[in-house]
Amino acid sequence: MTRSGLIWSILAALGVGGAAFAFAIAWRPAIAEIDPPKPQSFDADLVKRGRVLASIGNCNDCHTVRGGKNYAGGLPVPTPFGTVFSSNITPDPETGIGRWPEAAFRRAMRSGVARNGAHLYPTFPYDHFTNVSDEDDRALYAFLMTREPVHAPARPNQLSFPLDQRMVIAGWKLLFLRRGTYQPDSSKSAEWNRGAYLVEGLAHCGACHTPRNALGAERISAAFAGGDVDNWQAYPINAASPAPVPWTAEALYAYLRDGFHPDHGTARGPMAQVVSNLASVPAGDVRAIAIYMADVLGPPTPDRKREGELALAQATKPTPSAPQAEAGGAAIYHAACATCHESGRQPPYGGINLGLSTVVTSPDPRNLANIVLSGIRSVEGERSPIMPGFAPSMSDEQIVTLLTYLRTRFSSQPAWTDLAKLVREARRTQTVFLQTSAGPNSAPVDAKQRGVP
Ligand code: HEC
Ligand code: HEC
Ligand code: HEC
């Protein structure tokens, strides 16, 4: 966001905040505290369902700091307006939600209000969670209230006035929070409806994949048209998808469930955590998500279909081997990349032909820069893809030369511009991302408990 855009949005937020005062909706009543319920008081099956739902909702992704205690919060979530820190959602009575009755938890999920009545920042994606059914909120509550309580006081947010005033959020909600439970579409299958409920609600796919307006709200008219998250691009996953081979429900299922499909490659960066979580979710739910998303993407046009077939055919043809005197990007590619990416091997060591990768056809080269710099780390205890990071061994200039070559060699799209600045920025933010977040490609927080209630 540009600086003037930011100032404008702060002013707008102020105005909206003022309007909210006028409507006198700015403060909500506190809900009385309860004595922390005993973990044994929750039904085991309910807790088990809650675990699955927490995985679909990626609660661990934002509420657990790398190397920290599960769900103890404190993760800095960057926004264009400043940094909001996630809360401690363990049942600790002093610093967590131990004294929250279920009604307070449900109100937080549905309308973004804390137990004490304070409005919560929409970095907590309640604009999606508002769809979650009462039964599912109950299961999530049971799951969280049976976790290990962790004493971890909240970290103060880094927001400037007036956005540090939680009142302002009331105005934001007035404009952008569309409350309501999911209304099934009776013209569609039960599976499609299940997928829509999850994608639009708990799984909050649009939180990353939908672009946002100046006030940080998703642009409903551009649903799934591509968004930004932690200096990665979350690609368009609607009709504008730049994937060389059009996505199908089967490919989506494999990608979301196993984190890999041979026509598309692997999920990385913030998407790696999403996929890690979906690996422990019942297959039926992931299939429902895939079926709904395939419908959002729509059937490919005849042109897109032909391009996809061409990309697949090209992918089997090796790049002409490097002549002795080859220089520049081609030389770097043959020396550092082709051995794995044109070996015809499957992961963990073989990578896909880069002509099949959205990373190279996307108008936005950030993800490619990120991957070349940090590689792909294996997930502990799994046969997951491995690629070395080249941050220590390649200079920014070499990476720029390589990226320029890959774009011409593996796509028919126009050249990227401003690569030098972009690579510099990618190197800087990569370090920050690796230090603070549980991703990319790290083991899921609950890895040890996968599949276990
Ligand atoms: C994209 C990041 C993100 C995800 C995903 C996320 N949260 Fe949060 N959550 C936050 C942030 C940030 C806050 C703090 C908001 C604030 O302080 O205004 C928060 C606050 C909360 C609160 C309020 C706690 C309090 O003490 O006020 C609850 C409850 C909560 N989250 C539950 C969940 C659950 C359950 C899930 C999964 C279904 C989840 N969150 C997923 C970022 C996230
Ligand atoms: C935390 C942010 C985030 C969330 C939540 C998220 N995604 Fe993604 N997604 C990304 C990013 C970033 C990428 C690009 C990753 C890469 O380059 O490998 C991506 C990539 C994808 C791709 C690959 C697109 C392509 O053409 O290669 C698909 C498909 C996808 N996401 C679907 C989903 C679905 C379905 C959901 C919800 C279940 C979801 N995503 C939730 C961030 C997110
Ligand atoms: C040791 C083997 C190895 C080397 C060397 C290697 N890669 Fe990879 N790479 C992989 C594996 C494995 C994956 C994950 C599977 C996949 O997605 O292709 C991957 C994934 C990728 C992806 C994501 C593709 C997608 O959409 O899923 C890109 C882009 C990439 N590598 C680029 C490069 C570049 C550029 C180089 C050289 C600088 C390189 N790789 C060197 C093994 C390697």
Coordinates of C-alpha atoms and ligand atoms in Angstrom, one line a residue:
M1 CA 0.0 0.0 0.0
T2 CA 1.3 3.5 -0.8
R3 CA 1.8 6.0 2.0
S4 CA -1.0 8.3 0.7
G5 CA -3.2 5.2 0.6
L6 CA -2.3 4.5 4.2
I7 CA -3.1 8.0 5.4
W8 CA -6.3 8.0 3.5
S9 CA -7.3 4.7 5.0
I10 CA -6.5 6.0 8.5
L11 CA -8.6 9.0 7.9
A12 CA -11.4 6.9 6.5
A13 CA -11.1 4.6 9.5
L14 CA -11.3 7.6 11.8
G15 CA -14.5 8.7 10.1
V16 CA -15.9 5.3 10.2
G17 CA -14.9 5.0 13.9
G18 CA -16.8 8.3 14.5
A19 CA -19.9 7.0 12.8
A20 CA -19.7 3.9 14.9
F21 CA -19.8 6.0 18.0
A22 CA -22.9 7.7 16.7
F23 CA -24.5 4.3 16.3
A24 CA -23.5 3.6 19.9
I25 CA -22.5 0.1 19.0
A26 CA -18.9 0.6 19.9
W27 CA -18.8 -1.4 23.1
R28 CA -20.2 -4.8 23.8
P29 CA -21.1 -6.1 27.3
A30 CA -18.6 -8.3 29.1
I31 CA -19.7 -12.0 29.5
A32 CA -19.2 -13.1 33.1
E33 CA -16.2 -15.3 33.9
I34 CA -16.6 -18.9 34.9
D35 CA -14.5 -21.2 37.0
P36 CA -12.2 -23.0 34.5
P37 CA -14.0 -26.2 33.4
K38 CA -12.3 -29.5 34.1
P39 CA -10.8 -31.1 31.0
Q40 CA -12.7 -34.3 31.9
S41 CA -16.0 -32.5 31.7
F42 CA -15.7 -32.5 27.9
D43 CA -16.9 -35.4 25.8
A44 CA -13.9 -37.2 24.1
D45 CA -15.6 -37.4 20.7
L46 CA -16.3 -33.7 20.8
V47 CA -12.7 -32.9 21.5
K48 CA -11.6 -35.2 18.7
R49 CA -13.9 -33.3 16.3
G50 CA -12.6 -30.1 17.6
R51 CA -9.0 -31.1 16.8
V52 CA -10.0 -31.7 13.2
L53 CA -11.8 -28.3 13.0
A54 CA -8.8 -26.5 14.5
S55 CA -6.6 -28.0 11.8
I56 CA -9.0 -26.8 9.1
G57 CA -9.0 -23.4 10.7
N58 CA -5.2 -23.2 11.0
C59 CA -5.6 -22.0 14.6
N60 CA -2.0 -23.3 15.3
D61 CA -0.6 -21.3 12.4
C62 CA -1.3 -18.0 14.0
H63 CA -1.5 -18.9 17.6
T64 CA 1.8 -20.8 18.0
V65 CA 5.2 -19.1 17.7
R66 CA 8.0 -21.2 16.2
G67 CA 9.5 -23.2 19.0
G68 CA 6.9 -21.9 21.4
K69 CA 4.1 -23.6 23.3
N70 CA 1.0 -24.7 21.4
Y71 CA -1.7 -22.1 21.1
A72 CA 0.0 -19.8 23.6
G73 CA -0.1 -16.9 21.1
G74 CA 2.3 -14.0 20.7
L75 CA 2.9 -14.4 16.9
P76 CA 3.3 -11.0 15.3
V77 CA 0.8 -10.9 12.4
P78 CA 1.9 -8.0 10.1
T79 CA -0.8 -5.9 8.5
P80 CA -0.5 -2.8 6.3
F81 CA -1.5 -0.8 9.4
G82 CA 1.0 -2.2 11.9
T83 CA 1.5 -5.5 13.8
V84 CA -1.2 -7.3 15.8
F85 CA -0.1 -10.1 18.1
S86 CA -2.1 -13.3 18.4
S87 CA -3.7 -14.1 21.7
N88 CA -3.1 -16.9 24.1
I89 CA -6.0 -19.3 23.5
T90 CA -4.9 -22.0 25.9
P91 CA -7.2 -22.5 28.9
D92 CA -4.8 -20.6 31.3
P93 CA -7.2 -18.8 33.7
E94 CA -5.1 -15.6 33.9
T95 CA -3.6 -15.1 30.4
G96 CA -5.6 -17.5 28.2
I97 CA -9.3 -18.3 27.7
G98 CA -9.6 -20.5 30.8
R99 CA -12.4 -18.4 32.3
W100 CA -14.3 -18.0 29.1
P101 CA -17.7 -19.6 28.9
E102 CA -18.6 -21.3 25.6
A103 CA -20.9 -18.3 24.8
A104 CA -17.9 -15.9 24.9
F105 CA -15.9 -18.1 22.6
R106 CA -18.8 -18.4 20.2
R107 CA -19.2 -14.6 20.2
A108 CA -15.5 -14.1 19.5
M109 CA -15.7 -16.5 16.5
R110 CA -18.9 -15.0 15.2
S111 CA -18.5 -11.3 15.8
G112 CA -14.9 -10.7 16.8
V113 CA -15.6 -9.6 20.4
A114 CA -13.5 -10.7 23.3
R115 CA -15.0 -11.9 26.6
N116 CA -14.5 -8.5 28.2
G117 CA -16.4 -6.9 25.4
A118 CA -13.4 -5.5 23.5
H119 CA -13.5 -5.6 19.7
L120 CA -10.9 -7.9 18.1
Y121 CA -8.8 -7.0 15.1
P122 CA -9.9 -8.8 11.9
T123 CA -6.4 -10.2 11.6
F124 CA -8.2 -12.9 13.5
P125 CA -10.3 -14.0 10.5
Y126 CA -13.7 -13.9 12.1
D127 CA -15.1 -12.4 8.9
H128 CA -14.9 -16.1 7.8
F129 CA -15.4 -17.8 11.2
T130 CA -18.7 -16.0 11.5
N131 CA -20.1 -18.8 9.3
V132 CA -19.1 -21.6 11.7
S133 CA -22.1 -23.6 13.1
D134 CA -22.9 -23.7 16.8
E135 CA -21.9 -27.4 16.9
D136 CA -18.6 -26.8 15.3
D137 CA -17.9 -23.8 17.7
R138 CA -18.7 -26.1 20.6
A139 CA -16.3 -28.7 19.4
L140 CA -13.5 -26.1 18.9
Y141 CA -14.1 -24.8 22.4
A142 CA -13.9 -28.3 23.8
F143 CA -10.7 -28.9 22.0
L144 CA -9.0 -25.7 23.1
M145 CA -10.3 -26.0 26.7
T146 CA -8.6 -29.4 27.0
R147 CA -5.1 -28.2 25.8
E148 CA -2.3 -27.7 28.2
P149 CA -2.8 -24.3 29.9
V150 CA 0.2 -22.0 29.2
H151 CA 0.9 -18.8 31.2
A152 CA 1.7 -16.3 28.5
P153 CA 0.6 -12.7 28.8
A154 CA -0.5 -10.9 25.7
R155 CA 2.1 -8.9 23.8
P156 CA 1.1 -5.2 23.1
N157 CA 0.1 -4.5 19.5
Q158 CA 2.2 -2.1 17.4
L159 CA -0.4 0.2 15.9
S160 CA -0.5 3.9 15.8
F161 CA -3.3 6.2 16.9
P162 CA -6.2 5.9 16.0
L163 CA -5.9 2.3 14.9
D164 CA -4.7 1.3 18.3
Q165 CA -8.2 2.2 19.5
R166 CA -10.4 -0.9 19.4
M167 CA -13.5 1.3 19.0
V168 CA -12.4 1.9 15.4
I169 CA -13.0 -1.8 14.7
A170 CA -16.7 -1.3 15.4
G171 CA -16.8 0.9 12.3
W172 CA -14.9 -1.6 10.3
K173 CA -17.4 -4.3 11.2
L174 CA -20.3 -2.1 10.4
L175 CA -19.0 -1.9 6.8
F176 CA -17.5 -5.3 6.2
L177 CA -18.7 -7.9 8.6
R178 CA -21.4 -9.9 7.0
R179 CA -22.7 -12.0 9.8
G180 CA -24.7 -15.2 9.4
T181 CA -24.4 -18.9 9.3
Y182 CA -23.9 -20.8 6.1
Q183 CA -27.0 -21.2 3.9
P184 CA -26.8 -24.4 1.8
D185 CA -27.4 -24.1 -1.9
S186 CA -30.0 -26.8 -2.6
S187 CA -29.1 -26.9 -6.4
K188 CA -25.7 -28.3 -5.5
S189 CA -24.5 -31.6 -4.0
A190 CA -24.1 -32.2 -0.3
E191 CA -20.3 -32.5 -0.9
W192 CA -20.2 -29.1 -2.7
N193 CA -22.1 -27.5 0.1
R194 CA -19.7 -29.0 2.7
G195 CA -16.8 -27.6 0.7
A196 CA -18.4 -24.2 0.4
Y197 CA -19.1 -24.1 4.2
L198 CA -15.5 -25.0 5.0
V199 CA -13.8 -22.8 2.3
E200 CA -15.8 -19.7 3.0
G201 CA -15.8 -20.3 6.7
L202 CA -13.4 -22.1 8.9
A203 CA -10.7 -22.8 6.3
H204 CA -10.7 -19.0 5.4
C205 CA -9.0 -19.6 2.0
G206 CA -10.0 -16.1 0.9
A207 CA -8.2 -14.5 3.8
C208 CA -5.0 -15.1 1.8
H209 CA -6.3 -15.6 -1.8
T210 CA -8.7 -12.6 -2.0
P211 CA -7.3 -9.1 -2.5
R212 CA -8.0 -6.5 0.1
N213 CA -9.2 -2.9 -0.1
A214 CA -7.6 0.1 1.5
L215 CA -9.2 -0.7 4.9
G216 CA -7.9 -4.2 4.9
A217 CA -11.2 -5.9 4.1
E218 CA -11.5 -8.6 1.4
R219 CA -12.9 -7.3 -1.9
I220 CA -16.0 -9.6 -2.2
S221 CA -16.3 -8.7 -5.9
A222 CA -12.8 -10.1 -6.5
A223 CA -13.1 -13.3 -4.5
F224 CA -10.1 -15.6 -4.9
A225 CA -8.4 -13.3 -7.4
G226 CA -5.1 -13.5 -5.6
G227 CA -3.7 -11.9 -2.4
D228 CA -0.6 -11.1 -0.4
V229 CA 0.6 -12.8 2.7
D230 CA 4.0 -12.5 4.5
N231 CA 5.7 -11.4 1.3
W232 CA 4.3 -14.3 -0.7
Q233 CA 1.7 -14.2 -3.3
A234 CA -1.3 -16.4 -2.8
Y235 CA -2.1 -17.0 -6.4
P236 CA -5.5 -16.4 -8.0
I237 CA -7.6 -19.6 -7.6
N238 CA -10.5 -18.5 -9.7
A239 CA -10.9 -18.3 -13.5
A240 CA -7.8 -16.0 -13.5
S241 CA -5.5 -18.8 -12.2
P242 CA -2.1 -18.5 -13.9
A243 CA -1.4 -22.2 -13.5
P244 CA 0.2 -23.6 -16.7
V245 CA -2.0 -26.8 -16.5
P246 CA -5.6 -26.0 -15.5
W247 CA -6.5 -27.3 -12.0
T248 CA -9.0 -30.2 -11.6
A249 CA -10.8 -31.4 -8.5
E250 CA -8.5 -34.4 -8.4
A251 CA -5.3 -32.3 -8.7
L252 CA -6.6 -30.0 -6.0
Y253 CA -7.3 -32.9 -3.7
A254 CA -3.8 -34.3 -4.1
Y255 CA -2.2 -30.9 -3.7
L256 CA -4.3 -30.0 -0.6
R257 CA -4.0 -33.4 1.0
D258 CA -0.5 -34.5 0.2
G259 CA 1.1 -31.1 -0.6
F260 CA 2.1 -32.3 -4.1
H261 CA 0.7 -33.0 -7.6
P262 CA 3.0 -33.8 -10.5
D263 CA 1.3 -31.3 -12.8
H264 CA 1.6 -28.5 -10.3
G265 CA 4.3 -29.1 -7.8
T266 CA 4.3 -28.5 -4.1
A267 CA 2.8 -26.1 -1.6
R268 CA 5.3 -23.7 0.0
G269 CA 5.5 -20.7 2.3
P270 CA 2.2 -19.9 4.1
M271 CA 0.4 -22.5 2.0
A272 CA 2.7 -25.3 3.3
Q273 CA 1.2 -24.9 6.8
V274 CA -2.3 -25.0 5.4
V275 CA -1.5 -28.3 3.6
S276 CA 0.2 -29.7 6.7
N277 CA -2.9 -29.1 8.6
L278 CA -5.2 -30.6 6.0
A279 CA -3.1 -33.8 6.0
S280 CA -4.7 -34.7 9.4
V281 CA -8.3 -33.9 8.3
P282 CA -10.7 -36.6 7.2
A283 CA -10.3 -37.2 3.4
G284 CA -14.0 -36.5 2.8
D285 CA -13.6 -32.9 4.0
V286 CA -10.5 -32.3 1.9
R287 CA -12.4 -33.8 -1.1
A288 CA -15.3 -31.5 -0.4
I289 CA -13.0 -28.5 -0.4
A290 CA -11.4 -29.6 -3.7
I291 CA -14.8 -30.0 -5.3
Y292 CA -16.0 -26.6 -4.3
M293 CA -12.7 -24.9 -5.3
A294 CA -12.8 -26.7 -8.7
D295 CA -16.2 -25.1 -9.3
V296 CA -14.8 -21.7 -8.3
L297 CA -11.9 -22.1 -10.7
G298 CA -14.4 -23.2 -13.4
P299 CA -13.9 -25.6 -16.3
P300 CA -11.0 -24.5 -18.4
T301 CA -11.6 -22.7 -21.7
P302 CA -10.6 -24.7 -24.8
D303 CA -7.5 -22.3 -25.1
R304 CA -6.4 -23.0 -21.5
K305 CA -6.9 -26.7 -22.1
R306 CA -4.7 -26.6 -25.1
E307 CA -2.0 -24.6 -23.3
G308 CA -2.0 -27.1 -20.5
E309 CA -1.6 -30.0 -22.9
L310 CA 1.3 -28.1 -24.5
A311 CA 3.0 -27.4 -21.1
L312 CA 2.7 -31.1 -20.2
A313 CA 4.2 -32.2 -23.6
Q314 CA 7.1 -29.7 -23.3
A315 CA 7.8 -30.8 -19.7
T316 CA 9.0 -34.2 -21.0
K317 CA 11.5 -32.6 -23.4
P318 CA 14.9 -31.8 -21.7
T319 CA 16.3 -28.3 -22.0
P320 CA 19.1 -28.5 -24.5
S321 CA 22.2 -29.3 -22.5
A322 CA 24.5 -26.5 -21.8
P323 CA 27.2 -25.8 -24.3
Q324 CA 30.7 -25.4 -22.7
A325 CA 30.7 -21.6 -23.1
E326 CA 27.1 -21.1 -21.9
A327 CA 26.8 -18.0 -19.7
G328 CA 24.4 -16.2 -17.5
G329 CA 21.1 -17.7 -16.4
A330 CA 21.2 -20.8 -18.5
A331 CA 24.6 -21.7 -17.0
I332 CA 23.3 -21.2 -13.5
Y333 CA 20.2 -23.2 -14.2
H334 CA 22.1 -26.2 -15.7
A335 CA 24.6 -26.2 -12.9
A336 CA 22.3 -25.7 -9.9
C337 CA 18.8 -26.7 -10.9
A338 CA 18.4 -28.9 -13.9
T339 CA 19.9 -32.0 -12.2
C340 CA 16.8 -32.1 -9.9
H341 CA 14.2 -30.4 -12.0
E342 CA 14.8 -32.4 -15.2
S343 CA 15.7 -35.7 -13.8
G344 CA 12.3 -37.2 -14.1
R345 CA 12.6 -38.2 -10.5
Q346 CA 9.7 -37.7 -8.1
P347 CA 10.0 -35.9 -4.8
P348 CA 11.6 -35.9 -2.2
Y349 CA 14.6 -35.2 -4.4
G350 CA 13.2 -34.6 -7.9
G351 CA 11.4 -31.4 -8.6
I352 CA 8.8 -30.8 -11.4
N353 CA 9.7 -29.3 -14.7
L354 CA 9.5 -25.6 -14.1
G355 CA 7.3 -25.1 -17.2
L356 CA 4.5 -26.6 -15.1
S357 CA 4.9 -24.3 -12.2
T358 CA 2.6 -21.3 -11.4
V359 CA 5.7 -19.8 -9.8
V360 CA 7.2 -19.1 -13.2
T361 CA 4.0 -18.1 -15.1
S362 CA 2.6 -15.8 -12.4
P363 CA 2.9 -12.1 -13.0
D364 CA 4.4 -11.8 -9.5
P365 CA 7.9 -13.3 -9.1
R366 CA 8.1 -13.1 -5.3
N367 CA 7.4 -16.7 -4.6
L368 CA 10.2 -17.8 -7.0
A369 CA 12.7 -15.5 -5.4
N370 CA 11.6 -16.9 -2.0
I371 CA 12.0 -20.5 -3.0
V372 CA 15.4 -20.0 -4.6
L373 CA 16.6 -18.2 -1.5
S374 CA 15.3 -20.6 1.2
G375 CA 14.7 -23.8 -0.7
I376 CA 12.2 -26.3 0.6
R377 CA 12.8 -27.9 4.0
S378 CA 11.6 -31.5 4.6
V379 CA 8.9 -32.1 7.1
E380 CA 10.1 -34.0 10.1
G381 CA 9.3 -37.7 9.9
E382 CA 7.7 -37.5 6.4
R383 CA 8.8 -38.3 2.8
S384 CA 8.4 -34.7 1.8
P385 CA 10.2 -32.7 -0.9
I386 CA 13.6 -31.3 -0.2
M387 CA 15.4 -28.5 -2.1
P388 CA 18.5 -26.7 -0.9
G389 CA 18.2 -22.9 -0.4
F390 CA 20.6 -20.8 -2.4
A391 CA 20.7 -17.7 -0.2
P392 CA 24.2 -18.4 1.1
S393 CA 25.7 -19.4 -2.3
M394 CA 24.1 -17.0 -4.8
S395 CA 24.5 -13.3 -5.0
D396 CA 21.5 -11.1 -5.7
E397 CA 22.8 -10.5 -9.2
Q398 CA 23.0 -14.2 -9.9
I399 CA 19.5 -14.7 -8.7
V400 CA 18.2 -11.9 -10.9
T401 CA 20.0 -13.4 -13.9
L402 CA 18.6 -16.8 -13.1
L403 CA 15.0 -15.5 -12.7
T404 CA 15.2 -13.6 -15.9
Y405 CA 16.3 -16.8 -17.7
L406 CA 13.6 -19.0 -16.1
R407 CA 10.9 -16.6 -17.2
T408 CA 12.0 -16.8 -20.8
R409 CA 12.8 -20.4 -20.9
F410 CA 9.8 -21.8 -19.1
S411 CA 6.9 -19.3 -19.9
S412 CA 5.7 -17.2 -22.8
Q413 CA 4.8 -14.4 -20.4
P414 CA 6.4 -10.9 -20.6
A415 CA 9.7 -10.4 -18.7
W416 CA 9.5 -9.4 -15.0
T417 CA 10.7 -5.9 -14.2
D418 CA 12.4 -4.5 -11.1
L419 CA 13.9 -7.9 -10.1
A420 CA 16.9 -6.4 -8.3
K421 CA 14.8 -4.6 -5.8
L422 CA 12.5 -7.6 -5.4
V423 CA 15.3 -10.1 -4.8
R424 CA 16.8 -7.7 -2.2
E425 CA 13.5 -7.4 -0.5
A426 CA 12.9 -11.2 -0.6
R427 CA 16.3 -11.8 1.1
R428 CA 15.4 -9.3 3.8
T429 CA 11.9 -10.6 4.6
Q430 CA 12.8 -14.2 4.3
T431 CA 14.9 -14.0 7.4
V432 CA 12.1 -12.3 9.3
F433 CA 9.6 -14.9 8.2
L434 CA 11.8 -17.9 9.1
Q435 CA 12.5 -16.5 12.5
T436 CA 8.9 -15.7 13.6
S437 CA 6.5 -18.0 11.9
A438 CA 6.0 -21.7 12.3
G439 CA 6.3 -22.1 8.4
P440 CA 7.4 -22.6 5.8
N441 CA 7.2 -26.3 5.4
S442 CA 7.8 -26.8 9.1
A443 CA 6.3 -29.7 10.8
P444 CA 2.7 -28.9 11.9
V445 CA 2.5 -28.0 15.5
D446 CA 0.5 -31.0 16.3
A447 CA 2.5 -33.4 14.2
K448 CA 3.0 -35.9 16.9
Q449 CA -0.7 -36.1 17.6
R450 CA -1.7 -36.5 14.0
G451 CA -4.7 -38.7 13.6
V452 CA -4.7 -39.3 17.3
P453 CA -7.7 -37.9 19.3
Ligands
HEC1 C1 -4.5 -15.4 10.5 C2 -4.2 -15.6 11.9 C3 -5.2 -16.2 12.8 C4 -5.8 -17.4 12.6 C5 -5.7 -18.4 11.5 C6 -6.6 -17.6 13.8 N1 -6.4 -16.6 14.7 FE1 -7.3 -16.3 16.5 N2 -6.5 -14.5 16.6 C7 -5.5 -13.9 15.8 C8 -5.1 -12.6 16.3 C9 -4.1 -11.7 15.6 C10 -5.9 -12.4 17.4 C11 -5.8 -11.2 18.3 C12 -6.8 -10.2 17.8 C13 -6.8 -8.9 18.7 O1 -6.0 -8.8 19.6 O2 -7.6 -8.0 18.5 C14 -6.7 -13.6 17.6 C15 -7.6 -13.7 18.7 C16 -8.4 -14.9 18.9 C17 -9.3 -15.0 20.0 C18 -9.6 -14.0 21.1 C19 -8.8 -14.3 22.3 C20 -8.8 -13.2 23.3 O3 -8.2 -13.4 24.4 O4 -9.3 -12.1 23.1 C21 -9.8 -16.3 19.9 C22 -10.8 -16.9 20.9 C23 -9.2 -16.9 18.8 N3 -8.3 -16.0 18.2 C24 -9.5 -18.2 18.4 C25 -9.0 -18.7 17.2 C26 -9.4 -20.0 16.7 C27 -10.3 -21.0 17.4 C28 -8.8 -20.2 15.5 C29 -8.9 -21.4 14.5 C30 -10.3 -21.8 14.2 C31 -8.0 -19.0 15.2 N4 -8.2 -18.1 16.3 C32 -7.3 -18.8 14.1 C33 -5.1 -14.5 14.6 C34 -5.5 -15.7 14.1
HEC2 C1 -2.1 -18.4 5.1 C2 -2.5 -18.0 3.7 C3 -3.2 -19.0 2.9 C4 -4.3 -19.7 3.2 C5 -5.2 -19.6 4.4 C6 -4.6 -20.5 2.0 N1 -3.6 -20.3 1.1 FE1 -3.5 -21.3 -0.7 N2 -1.7 -20.4 -1.1 C7 -1.1 -19.5 -0.3 C8 0.1 -19.1 -0.9 C9 1.1 -18.1 -0.3 C10 0.3 -19.9 -2.1 C11 1.4 -19.9 -3.0 C12 2.4 -21.0 -2.5 C13 3.5 -21.4 -3.4 O1 4.0 -20.6 -4.1 O2 3.7 -22.6 -3.4 C14 -0.9 -20.7 -2.2 C15 -1.2 -21.6 -3.2 C16 -2.4 -22.3 -3.4 C17 -2.7 -23.1 -4.5 C18 -1.8 -23.3 -5.7 C19 -2.1 -22.4 -6.8 C20 -1.2 -22.6 -8.0 O3 -1.7 -22.3 -9.1 O4 -0.1 -23.1 -7.9 C21 -4.0 -23.6 -4.3 C22 -4.7 -24.5 -5.2 C23 -4.4 -23.1 -3.0 N3 -3.4 -22.3 -2.5 C24 -5.7 -23.3 -2.5 C25 -6.0 -23.0 -1.2 C26 -7.3 -23.4 -0.6 C27 -8.3 -24.3 -1.2 C28 -7.2 -22.9 0.7 C29 -8.2 -23.1 1.8 C30 -8.4 -24.5 2.2 C31 -6.0 -22.1 0.8 N4 -5.3 -22.1 -0.4 C32 -5.7 -21.3 1.9 C33 -1.6 -18.9 0.9 C34 -2.8 -19.4 1.6
HEC3 C1 18.3 -31.4 -4.7 C2 17.4 -31.2 -5.7 C3 17.0 -29.8 -6.1 C4 17.7 -28.7 -6.6 C5 19.2 -28.7 -6.7 C6 16.8 -27.6 -6.9 N1 15.6 -28.0 -6.7 FE1 13.9 -26.8 -6.9 N2 12.8 -28.3 -6.0 C7 13.2 -29.5 -5.7 C8 12.1 -30.3 -5.1 C9 12.2 -31.7 -4.6 C10 11.0 -29.4 -5.2 C11 9.6 -29.8 -4.7 C12 8.8 -30.5 -5.8 C13 8.3 -29.5 -6.8 O1 7.4 -28.7 -6.5 O2 8.9 -29.5 -7.9 C14 11.5 -28.2 -5.8 C15 10.6 -27.1 -6.1 C16 11.0 -26.0 -6.8 C17 10.1 -25.0 -7.2 C18 8.6 -24.9 -7.0 C19 7.9 -25.6 -8.2 C20 6.5 -25.8 -7.9 O3 5.7 -25.0 -8.4 O4 6.1 -26.6 -7.1 C21 10.9 -24.1 -7.9 C22 10.3 -22.8 -8.6 C23 12.2 -24.5 -7.9 N3 12.3 -25.7 -7.2 C24 13.3 -23.9 -8.5 C25 14.6 -24.3 -8.4 C26 15.7 -23.5 -8.9 C27 15.5 -22.2 -9.7 C28 16.8 -24.2 -8.6 C29 18.2 -23.9 -8.9 C30 18.7 -22.6 -8.4 C31 16.4 -25.5 -7.9 N4 15.0 -25.4 -7.8 C32 17.3 -26.4 -7.5 C33 14.5 -30.0 -5.8 C34 15.6 -29.3 -6.2

